[in-house]
Amino acid sequence: MSHRVIVPIGPYHPLQEEPEFFQLYVDGENVVDIDIIIGYNHRGIEKLSESKHFDQVPYLVERICGICSSSHPYAYVLAMEDILGGEINIVPERALYIRTIIDELQRIHSHLLWLGLAGHFIGYNTVWMWAWKYREPVLDMFEMTTGNRNNYAMYKIGGVRRDIKDEDIPALKKMLDELAPALDLFRGALSDDPVIKARLKGVGTLTKQQAIDFCLVGPTARASGVNIDVRRDEPYGVFDRLDWNVIIEIDGDIYAKTMCRVLELYESASIIRQCLDKIPKGEIDANIKDIPAGNGIGRVEAPRGECFHYVLSDGTNRPVRHKIRAPSFMNVASNKVSCVGGTISDATITLAAVDPCYCCTERVAVLSGPEDKKIMNGWDLIKLSQEKTEKLKRELSDGRPQ
Amino acid sequence: MFGIRIPYPKLRELKEALTSLFSKPYTTRFPYKEHKPYERFRGRPYFYEEDCTGCAACAQVCPTGAIEFTDQAKGGIAKRTLTIHWDICIFCGLCQASCLTGKGIMLSREFDLAVTENREALRQAIEKELVLCECCGEPVAPYDQFVWVAAKLGPLCFSNSSLLLFYLKALNLSFQQGPPPSACAGAGLSRQCPVGIGLKPVPTVSEPQRADRIKIICPSCRRQAVLKS
Ligand code: SF4
Ligand code: SF4
């Protein structure tokens, strides 16, 4: 029996935004077990929401996550509209289209962000720069239509706050046209680059059964062959009137998760294009004055999976109870099985593959034995992962006649 | 060296590398070169004193409490001070959307708000003169708000005697105490605040009497006066 070492990552994960604590039990290079401890980032949003007016809450919940900052307010207004009688019955047509466009634009920017970071972690810094370069025009479109690159402040109970003007539509279409070659590039690289395949195939695999057991949501589940998507299963906005596909991959490894996200980018682009073609003229706000007593739920397919909001109203102007469940809460737990069996250098990308958000500022303490303790920062972890890719590259090119 | 087989992915990388080499940088030289935000960018909100009535609706709706208002007497004149704290503001635009006149507070396109040491610089304050209750001396509403509501309601303000009296006063129709005629120039009512209107020094704080119903009084005094009658 060889020596078991604990590698603690956290409580502030160096690569992921949410403060989570991963304790890797490693045997040599191999991860044999992992402990996941969450709850370091309690900001009291649900309680805070009870102290805000119904109209102020969207601004609060869109700050839960800077990247899904359309999904949370959307789920919240859906919950409120559930109390009022359903989104489809009260929200004007045009507002439904605008909501769908904003939601899908957000998915594009979020997936591109993830793609860039995934590239960075495995040592493809060019992919990192490209993905973020192509994300910029998407953010510019947000600034043009909503007034800000993040925190769009678009959603309002009964409609949207800002209109998409006619002159914005060609600009949006142009952006999508320019995005298409970039997407082809990413898909091409994924499908024929041997190094990427060798690095990502078979790493961090989640079987369909495991995905179901862990109640996974979003692309993490769809990459394992679980056929779920709130946009299709419980349509909101105008998703039920458009022609699009739910992307399902079956392998469940990180390659499948990456492929799933890249293909979803195509679908999102096509959804936005259809919306821009079909968007009707008219009102954008139903001018809701009072919220009756009652309770409602709102579900939205965020880029990371299903985002759930529950609101209880007692007829006053503030929520009595507001319950939020973000998708990463479900997905993070799956690291318990996806990391085990891999190496530490795989753990970096595996922990990132469920797409929680990253930030590379904090440090990690690597303990090997009680007496000898060394501090590794986020960069060391990335280096470990990038070195493996370099090794693979060398191995692959050695085996090829040059 | 002919005969070397370069795999396609490598060729693609080479092509990208060459195009990138010969194209100009994608990034901008921001601090040296000015950045122009889009037309509808949400930036620092400003009060516009001309169009603000001082109603404080914006302070009520602001999700972060960035707008603060205080009512106090200064030099014999009661003033309402509205202060916006840009360091707390999240640029949501709810204040502009809920503004009584729609133009009293408006978001600009300024995004560069950084200050190094003086946080005090991150605020803007405006003052509005308050109309005081002729019975109890408490503030009723800002002068400009009375003018705005009276002008908006027109003859409909007969339903509220405070408003009506104010309307008459502002139109210089009331004989008790009138503003200078310039205050009612034009068809609409003046937005200029003639110092002292509606501000009778309250000699004694008296219980509202029946006769007080035809004075400019605050809602709670009006309730008492009506109950007495
Ligand atoms: S923009 Fe929003 S946060 Fe800023 S002052 Fe107006 S309401 Fe308050
Ligand atoms: S008029 Fe507008 S800016 Fe002035 S206090 Fe009222 S809501 Fe605020």
XYZ file of C-alpha atoms and ligand atoms in Angstrom:
647
model
C 0.000 0.000 0.000
C 1.590 3.210 -1.088
C 1.559 6.580 0.588
C -1.648 8.580 0.445
C -1.394 12.341 0.268
C -4.092 14.963 0.636
C -4.086 17.883 -1.781
C -6.420 20.568 -0.515
C -7.687 23.002 -3.144
C -9.500 25.860 -1.521
C -11.448 27.112 0.412
C -11.034 29.565 -2.417
C -10.516 27.514 -5.493
C -7.740 29.091 -7.525
C -9.416 28.502 -10.873
C -13.092 28.786 -10.116
C -15.044 31.733 -8.978
C -17.160 30.073 -6.327
C -15.233 29.502 -3.156
C -15.297 25.734 -2.932
C -13.013 23.429 -1.054
C -11.760 20.333 -2.836
C -9.641 17.919 -0.908
C -7.947 15.514 -3.308
C -6.648 12.259 -1.874
C -3.785 11.301 -4.140
C -1.736 8.184 -4.401
C 1.364 9.145 -6.340
C -0.103 11.035 -9.289
C -3.519 9.426 -9.134
C -6.557 10.865 -7.446
C -8.187 8.160 -5.356
C -10.835 10.176 -3.595
C -12.107 13.707 -3.306
C -13.990 15.660 -0.664
C -16.091 18.578 -1.774
C -17.015 21.193 0.782
C -19.105 24.157 -0.300
C -20.792 27.020 1.505
C -17.943 29.486 1.853
C -19.675 32.139 -0.133
C -22.920 32.810 1.688
C -23.961 36.296 0.672
C -27.466 36.260 2.075
C -29.051 36.995 -1.298
C -32.309 35.208 -0.483
C -32.732 37.168 2.733
C -31.698 40.407 1.071
C -34.289 39.794 -1.592
C -37.016 39.803 1.067
C -36.065 43.381 1.903
C -36.389 44.643 -1.679
C -39.440 45.630 -3.675
C -40.524 43.186 -6.349
C -39.190 45.564 -8.976
C -35.793 45.877 -7.322
C -35.155 42.147 -6.931
C -34.067 41.517 -10.568
C -31.143 43.892 -10.038
C -30.121 41.937 -6.988
C -30.404 38.466 -8.481
C -28.644 39.393 -11.697
C -25.596 39.937 -9.520
C -25.614 36.366 -8.208
C -23.425 35.520 -11.152
C -21.838 38.005 -13.500
C -21.874 35.499 -16.332
C -25.433 34.174 -16.046
C -26.683 37.663 -15.383
C -29.663 37.144 -17.638
C -30.711 33.714 -16.357
C -31.312 34.646 -12.732
C -33.490 37.708 -13.317
C -35.293 35.783 -16.058
C -36.061 32.910 -13.699
C -37.213 35.412 -11.094
C -39.573 37.279 -13.417
C -40.906 33.925 -14.639
C -41.682 33.030 -11.023
C -43.483 36.341 -10.545
C -45.379 35.883 -13.784
C -46.315 32.410 -12.617
C -48.141 34.134 -9.733
C -49.780 36.519 -12.189
C -50.946 33.832 -14.575
C -48.061 32.743 -16.763
C -45.492 34.484 -18.897
C -47.223 33.700 -22.135
C -50.508 35.271 -20.981
C -49.229 38.613 -19.812
C -45.966 39.455 -21.508
C -46.275 41.181 -24.908
C -44.988 39.266 -27.927
C -42.124 41.567 -28.684
C -40.840 41.340 -25.126
C -40.834 37.536 -25.372
C -38.586 37.735 -28.413
C -36.264 40.243 -26.778
C -36.008 38.035 -23.701
C -35.078 35.055 -25.847
C -32.445 37.012 -27.762
C -30.781 38.279 -24.585
C -30.864 34.821 -23.025
C -29.172 33.215 -26.030
C -26.601 35.983 -26.436
C -25.677 35.289 -22.857
C -25.228 31.599 -23.609
C -22.867 32.422 -26.468
C -20.685 34.682 -24.361
C -20.663 32.236 -21.452
C -19.717 29.212 -23.565
C -16.991 31.192 -25.321
C -15.640 32.226 -21.955
C -15.534 28.609 -20.824
C -13.966 27.467 -24.052
C -11.195 30.000 -23.690
C -10.470 29.003 -20.126
C -10.553 25.308 -20.912
C -8.038 25.992 -23.673
C -5.871 27.898 -21.250
C -5.929 25.085 -18.687
C -4.770 22.458 -21.119
C -2.075 24.719 -22.532
C -3.777 26.029 -25.658
C -3.304 29.678 -24.927
C -4.107 30.550 -28.524
C -7.582 29.102 -28.076
C -7.913 31.162 -24.925
C -7.118 34.364 -26.802
C -9.282 33.488 -29.797
C -12.318 32.536 -27.794
C -12.133 35.714 -25.801
C -11.482 37.758 -28.887
C -14.693 36.449 -30.432
C -16.513 36.984 -27.154
C -15.800 40.711 -27.298
C -18.229 41.494 -30.143
C -20.947 39.619 -28.232
C -20.342 41.814 -25.207
C -20.361 44.851 -27.469
C -23.786 43.829 -28.701
C -24.914 43.663 -25.083
C -23.584 47.142 -24.505
C -25.366 48.380 -27.584
C -28.759 46.866 -26.822
C -28.945 46.730 -23.036
C -26.499 49.427 -21.999
C -23.956 47.261 -20.264
C -21.612 44.384 -21.034
C -22.751 42.434 -18.004
C -25.710 42.981 -15.686
C -28.104 43.761 -18.474
C -30.980 45.165 -16.371
C -33.373 44.027 -19.093
C -35.901 41.928 -17.248
C -38.938 43.382 -15.597
C -42.064 41.734 -14.320
C -44.387 41.813 -17.315
C -41.872 42.682 -19.985
C -38.445 44.105 -20.661
C -37.017 47.493 -19.812
C -35.351 48.349 -23.071
C -36.292 47.779 -26.645
C -34.065 46.319 -29.330
C -34.175 49.011 -31.959
C -34.582 48.274 -35.650
C -31.133 49.624 -36.373
C -29.633 47.140 -33.882
C -30.832 44.137 -35.851
C -28.318 44.393 -38.744
C -25.512 44.871 -36.232
C -26.576 41.757 -34.334
C -26.789 39.761 -37.569
C -23.391 40.996 -38.627
C -21.923 39.886 -35.321
C -23.430 36.407 -35.771
C -22.076 36.204 -39.310
C -18.619 37.069 -38.102
C -18.872 34.543 -35.312
C -19.608 31.660 -37.690
C -16.041 31.157 -39.024
C -14.731 31.243 -35.459
C -17.152 28.513 -34.455
C -16.082 26.448 -37.449
C -12.517 26.893 -36.327
C -13.257 25.629 -32.834
C -15.278 22.705 -34.090
C -12.574 21.852 -36.588
C -9.870 21.955 -33.956
C -11.921 19.748 -31.677
C -12.701 17.188 -34.302
C -9.302 16.711 -35.924
C -6.573 17.889 -33.577
C -4.947 14.720 -32.203
C -3.485 16.455 -29.144
C -6.823 17.833 -27.986
C -8.383 14.431 -28.499
C -5.645 12.663 -26.586
C -5.845 15.208 -23.792
C -9.613 15.312 -23.343
C -10.980 11.946 -24.461
C -11.674 9.594 -21.618
C -10.844 12.198 -18.980
C -13.339 12.975 -16.229
C -15.928 10.604 -17.605
C -19.438 10.584 -16.200
C -21.738 7.803 -17.315
C -25.380 8.441 -18.027
C -26.394 6.640 -14.850
C -23.983 8.712 -12.781
C -25.296 11.874 -14.385
C -28.834 10.898 -13.450
C -27.807 9.854 -9.939
C -26.143 13.194 -9.327
C -29.145 15.086 -10.808
C -26.831 16.874 -13.208
C -28.193 19.684 -15.334
C -27.238 21.568 -18.449
C -24.377 20.715 -20.792
C -22.742 18.594 -18.096
C -25.723 16.247 -18.161
C -26.306 16.478 -21.897
C -22.702 15.465 -22.568
C -23.429 12.229 -20.702
C -26.439 11.463 -22.818
C -29.152 12.766 -20.492
C -31.766 14.368 -22.659
C -32.819 17.397 -20.637
C -33.182 21.026 -21.537
C -35.610 23.388 -19.846
C -35.922 25.404 -23.036
C -37.589 22.414 -24.670
C -39.122 20.648 -21.678
C -40.871 23.653 -20.207
C -40.607 26.343 -22.850
C -40.367 29.967 -21.884
C -39.788 32.955 -24.124
C -40.381 31.853 -27.696
C -38.262 28.710 -27.655
C -41.249 26.535 -28.530
C -41.852 28.477 -31.751
C -38.336 28.224 -33.091
C -36.487 25.510 -34.902
C -33.518 24.293 -32.877
C -32.023 21.125 -31.462
C -31.006 19.970 -28.046
C -27.382 18.850 -28.315
C -26.743 15.444 -26.804
C -23.354 13.742 -26.603
C -22.974 10.270 -25.192
C -19.401 9.851 -24.034
C -19.614 11.907 -20.856
C -15.940 12.845 -20.888
C -14.521 16.345 -21.117
C -14.225 16.047 -24.875
C -17.972 15.441 -25.061
C -18.666 18.367 -22.743
C -16.549 20.655 -24.885
C -18.167 19.402 -28.089
C -21.599 19.824 -26.551
C -20.895 23.458 -25.711
C -19.393 24.235 -29.105
C -22.397 22.738 -30.892
C -24.735 24.642 -28.593
C -23.077 27.827 -29.791
C -24.325 27.040 -33.302
C -27.830 26.443 -31.988
C -27.804 29.685 -30.012
C -26.655 31.617 -33.046
C -29.435 30.080 -35.091
C -32.035 30.838 -32.392
C -30.999 34.502 -32.305
C -31.118 34.718 -36.086
C -34.639 33.293 -36.172
C -35.764 35.674 -33.430
C -34.333 38.652 -35.286
C -36.200 37.609 -38.410
C -39.501 37.018 -36.696
C -39.577 39.719 -34.033
C -42.948 41.510 -34.210
C -43.611 45.176 -33.559
C -45.466 46.294 -30.491
C -45.357 46.907 -26.787
C -42.500 45.677 -24.652
C -44.054 46.009 -21.232
C -47.380 44.948 -19.754
C -47.230 47.561 -16.946
C -47.967 45.250 -14.065
C -49.052 47.293 -11.044
C -49.893 44.811 -8.292
C -48.697 41.369 -7.365
C -51.409 39.257 -5.766
C -50.739 36.815 -2.960
C -49.525 33.440 -4.119
C -46.419 31.552 -5.036
C -44.687 30.801 -8.256
C -41.679 29.063 -9.713
C -39.482 30.020 -12.601
C -37.079 27.721 -14.435
C -34.574 28.867 -16.991
C -31.890 26.985 -18.858
C -28.798 28.942 -17.876
C -25.549 28.253 -19.776
C -24.625 25.870 -16.954
C -27.987 24.199 -16.568
C -31.344 24.683 -14.949
C -31.662 27.751 -12.782
C -34.599 27.641 -10.398
C -36.389 30.427 -8.532
C -39.317 30.197 -6.140
C -41.118 33.289 -4.859
C -43.833 33.511 -2.230
C -45.862 36.704 -2.201
C -48.399 37.752 0.422
C -49.900 40.610 -1.543
C -47.527 43.298 -0.263
C -44.771 44.774 -2.406
C -41.953 42.514 -1.230
C -41.375 38.781 -1.500
C -41.992 36.831 1.692
C -39.719 34.021 0.586
C -37.378 33.781 -2.344
C -35.579 30.513 -2.934
C -32.856 30.199 -5.547
C -31.056 27.137 -6.821
C -28.217 27.738 -9.235
C -27.061 24.975 -11.613
C -23.499 24.721 -10.348
C -24.818 23.499 -7.024
C -25.924 20.276 -8.725
C -22.971 19.994 -11.070
C -20.133 20.509 -8.617
C -21.055 17.377 -6.690
C -20.338 15.265 -9.771
C -16.613 15.905 -9.312
C -16.840 13.236 -6.657
C -16.878 10.628 -9.407
C -15.361 12.423 -12.370
C -12.046 13.257 -10.687
C -11.456 9.883 -9.096
C -9.250 7.656 -11.192
C -7.581 10.512 -13.028
C -4.352 12.342 -12.253
C -3.868 15.678 -10.500
C -3.098 17.303 -13.825
C -6.438 16.043 -15.112
C -8.197 17.274 -12.002
C -7.601 20.896 -13.038
C -9.602 20.547 -16.207
C -12.085 18.068 -14.741
C -13.031 20.384 -11.906
C -13.394 23.122 -14.493
C -15.382 21.037 -16.950
C -18.692 21.488 -15.176
C -18.204 25.201 -15.867
C -18.358 26.908 -12.567
C -16.750 30.319 -12.962
C -13.044 30.822 -12.470
C -10.730 33.294 -10.911
C -7.020 32.731 -10.739
C -6.054 34.861 -7.820
C -6.072 32.666 -4.757
C -3.617 30.048 -3.612
C -3.555 26.356 -2.858
C -1.669 24.611 -0.122
C -0.285 21.239 -1.121
C 0.434 19.070 1.869
C 2.516 15.995 1.500
C 2.918 14.563 4.919
C 2.386 16.620 8.028
C 5.888 18.104 8.182
C 6.529 19.175 4.635
C 4.126 21.775 3.367
C 4.372 23.785 0.226
C 2.215 26.483 -1.244
C 1.094 26.127 -4.816
C -0.793 28.929 -6.467
C -3.365 28.708 -9.220
C -0.655 29.160 -11.813
C 1.200 26.065 -10.567
C -1.956 24.027 -11.016
C -2.415 25.295 -14.553
C 1.231 24.596 -15.259
C 0.811 21.027 -14.118
C -2.072 20.653 -16.537
C -0.301 22.415 -19.387
C 2.815 20.327 -18.936
C 0.762 17.219 -19.492
C -0.496 18.593 -22.794
C 3.055 19.422 -23.832
C 4.086 15.869 -22.979
C 1.236 14.494 -25.052
C 2.183 16.756 -27.943
C 5.757 15.505 -27.842
C 4.666 11.896 -27.634
C 2.301 12.313 -30.545
C 4.830 14.020 -32.753
C 7.506 11.442 -31.882
C 5.298 8.710 -33.212
C 4.757 10.535 -36.490
C 7.199 10.610 -39.420
C 8.470 14.178 -39.493
C 12.819 19.066 -47.905
C 9.987 17.722 -49.977
C 7.921 14.878 -48.841
C 7.288 16.122 -45.307
C 3.717 15.405 -44.393
C 2.329 18.307 -42.398
C -0.955 17.319 -40.755
C -3.911 19.592 -41.483
C -4.330 20.883 -37.906
C -0.760 22.179 -38.041
C -1.455 23.926 -41.346
C -4.513 25.581 -39.878
C -2.497 26.781 -36.918
C 0.143 28.089 -39.290
C -2.433 29.982 -41.303
C -3.896 31.596 -38.186
C -0.443 32.444 -36.921
C 0.454 34.138 -40.193
C -2.798 36.111 -40.413
C -2.387 37.226 -36.820
C 1.178 38.238 -37.445
C 0.204 40.571 -40.235
C -2.933 42.089 -38.751
C -3.001 44.972 -36.328
C -3.603 44.328 -32.629
C -7.188 43.523 -31.688
C -6.961 45.397 -28.400
C -7.329 49.155 -28.070
C -4.921 51.511 -26.376
C -7.547 52.553 -23.854
C -6.082 55.051 -21.437
C -4.207 56.815 -24.253
C -6.954 56.560 -26.779
C -10.388 57.640 -25.661
C -13.055 54.960 -25.512
C -16.485 55.880 -26.763
C -19.280 53.790 -25.275
C -22.379 52.972 -27.285
C -25.243 55.422 -27.548
C -27.375 53.714 -24.921
C -24.625 52.877 -22.462
C -25.723 53.169 -18.846
C -23.234 55.326 -16.976
C -23.094 57.792 -14.129
C -26.526 59.306 -13.367
C -26.845 63.068 -12.889
C -29.566 65.164 -11.313
C -30.844 67.956 -13.531
C -32.026 70.620 -11.165
C -34.285 72.326 -13.701
C -36.370 69.251 -14.311
C -36.247 67.665 -10.891
C -39.201 68.422 -8.653
C -37.644 66.999 -5.526
C -40.340 64.351 -5.097
C -37.747 61.732 -4.041
C -39.425 58.938 -6.000
C -35.992 58.028 -7.335
C -34.697 57.621 -3.782
C -37.579 55.270 -2.994
C -36.993 52.971 -5.963
C -33.202 52.848 -6.023
C -32.291 49.199 -5.330
C -29.018 50.027 -3.622
C -30.054 53.115 -1.692
C -27.619 55.239 -3.658
C -29.956 58.249 -3.555
C -30.481 59.796 -0.166
C -32.771 62.646 0.821
C -32.940 64.744 3.962
C -35.390 67.487 4.908
C -34.074 70.219 7.136
C -34.445 73.906 7.896
C -31.500 76.079 6.985
C -31.496 79.826 7.572
C -35.250 80.050 7.960
C -35.901 78.125 4.757
C -36.740 74.451 4.781
C -34.820 72.526 2.166
C -34.801 69.000 0.877
C -31.341 67.796 -0.075
C -31.146 64.978 -2.586
C -27.745 63.327 -2.790
C -26.676 60.653 -5.215
C -23.744 58.494 -4.191
C -22.064 57.258 -7.338
C -19.898 54.835 -5.387
C -23.003 52.866 -4.401
C -24.871 53.252 -7.687
C -25.098 50.168 -9.907
C -26.244 52.066 -13.040
C -29.462 50.126 -13.312
C -31.478 53.068 -14.608
C -34.483 52.461 -12.364
C -34.296 56.039 -11.035
C -34.558 57.487 -14.519
C -37.378 55.123 -15.396
C -39.353 56.074 -12.271
C -38.634 59.795 -12.243
C -41.760 61.924 -11.874
C -40.804 64.217 -14.745
C -38.676 61.640 -16.564
C -35.871 64.172 -16.865
C -34.925 64.998 -13.284
C -32.283 62.311 -13.122
C -30.697 60.820 -16.206
C -27.923 58.359 -16.830
C -24.968 59.657 -18.780
C -22.382 57.709 -20.749
C -19.559 58.308 -18.310
C -17.984 55.048 -17.223
C -14.672 56.123 -15.772
C -15.552 56.902 -12.175
C -12.355 55.933 -10.460
C -11.071 58.229 -7.750
C -7.923 57.594 -5.790
C -8.511 59.155 -2.413
C -11.422 61.560 -2.369
C -14.572 59.505 -2.142
C -16.497 62.678 -1.387
C -16.063 63.606 -5.026
C -18.342 60.704 -5.907
C -21.565 62.467 -5.118
C -23.871 65.135 -6.420
C -26.321 67.016 -4.245
C -29.192 69.282 -5.195
C -31.477 71.275 -2.944
C -35.195 71.873 -3.266
C -37.234 74.284 -1.206
C -39.989 72.694 0.833
C -43.491 73.982 1.452
C -44.330 73.748 5.121
C -47.646 72.934 6.702
C -49.322 76.094 7.945
C -50.547 74.272 11.003
C -47.810 72.063 12.336
C -44.803 73.343 10.424
C -43.836 69.966 9.021
C -42.811 69.720 5.364
C -45.673 68.954 2.986
C -43.878 68.653 -0.346
C -41.218 70.502 -2.300
C -42.336 73.702 -3.957
C -41.457 72.411 -7.396
C -43.488 69.281 -6.911
C -46.566 71.374 -6.039
C -46.018 73.448 -9.146
C -45.543 70.383 -11.308
C -48.597 68.558 -9.984
C -50.753 71.689 -10.131
C -49.676 72.366 -13.704
C -50.300 68.770 -14.664
C -53.722 68.553 -13.029
C -54.883 72.000 -14.060
C -58.511 72.495 -13.004
C -58.543 69.028 -11.462
C -56.649 70.337 -8.457
C -59.913 71.706 -7.103
C -60.214 68.326 -5.452
C -57.428 69.125 -3.012
C -57.523 72.443 -1.232
C -53.782 72.561 -0.490
C -53.095 72.044 -4.136
C -55.773 74.485 -5.197
C -54.508 77.172 -2.854
C -51.070 76.605 -4.122
C -52.249 76.806 -7.683
C -54.013 80.064 -7.014
C -51.000 81.438 -5.214
C -48.672 80.484 -7.937
C -50.999 82.078 -10.468
C -50.970 85.177 -8.263
C -54.720 84.893 -7.798
C -54.612 84.557 -4.078
C -54.609 87.845 -2.173
C -52.928 86.562 0.912
C -49.415 86.314 -0.333
C -48.391 86.123 -3.918
C -45.183 85.399 -5.678
C -43.672 87.977 -8.011
C -45.617 88.020 -11.273
C -42.596 86.686 -13.132
C -43.177 83.370 -11.407
C -46.254 82.715 -13.495
C -44.872 83.866 -16.793
C -46.048 81.906 -19.772
C -48.884 79.491 -19.968
C -47.393 76.963 -17.606
C -46.312 77.717 -14.106
C -42.811 78.811 -13.384
C -40.301 76.239 -12.245
C -38.339 78.968 -10.521
C -38.615 78.829 -6.801
C -39.423 82.286 -5.350
C -37.914 82.128 -1.928
C -40.422 82.214 0.829
C -43.591 81.100 -0.886
C -45.797 78.987 1.244
C -43.375 79.459 4.045
C -45.257 81.364 6.649
C -43.336 81.236 9.841
C -45.437 79.228 12.166
C -46.140 81.367 15.208
C -47.614 78.757 17.465
C -48.027 75.164 16.724
C -51.731 74.901 17.041
C -54.206 72.079 16.883
C -55.708 72.082 13.397
C -59.053 73.842 13.445
C -61.938 73.580 11.037
C -60.952 76.840 9.398
C -57.516 75.430 8.695
C -58.959 73.292 5.975
C -58.434 76.144 3.559
C -54.750 76.487 4.227
C -51.800 74.659 2.831
C -51.497 71.903 5.371
C -50.002 68.478 5.576
C -52.106 65.342 5.157
C -52.163 64.446 8.820
C -53.307 67.943 9.872
C -55.904 67.831 7.117
C -57.221 64.578 8.470
C -57.562 66.072 11.935
C -59.161 69.238 10.616
C -61.679 67.261 8.615
C -62.454 65.035 11.579
C -63.046 68.126 13.750
C -65.489 69.532 11.278
S -29.009 53.961 -11.533
Fe -29.971 52.492 -10.125
S -28.527 52.322 -8.436
Fe -27.952 54.164 -9.564
S -29.052 55.801 -8.511
Fe -30.363 55.136 -10.183
S -31.712 53.604 -9.246
Fe -29.984 53.889 -7.844
S -38.316 64.570 -9.971
Fe -37.186 62.747 -10.596
S -35.090 63.179 -10.027
Fe -36.327 64.651 -8.940
S -36.696 63.707 -6.936
Fe -38.433 63.137 -8.251
S -37.862 61.183 -9.133
Fe -35.977 62.083 -8.301
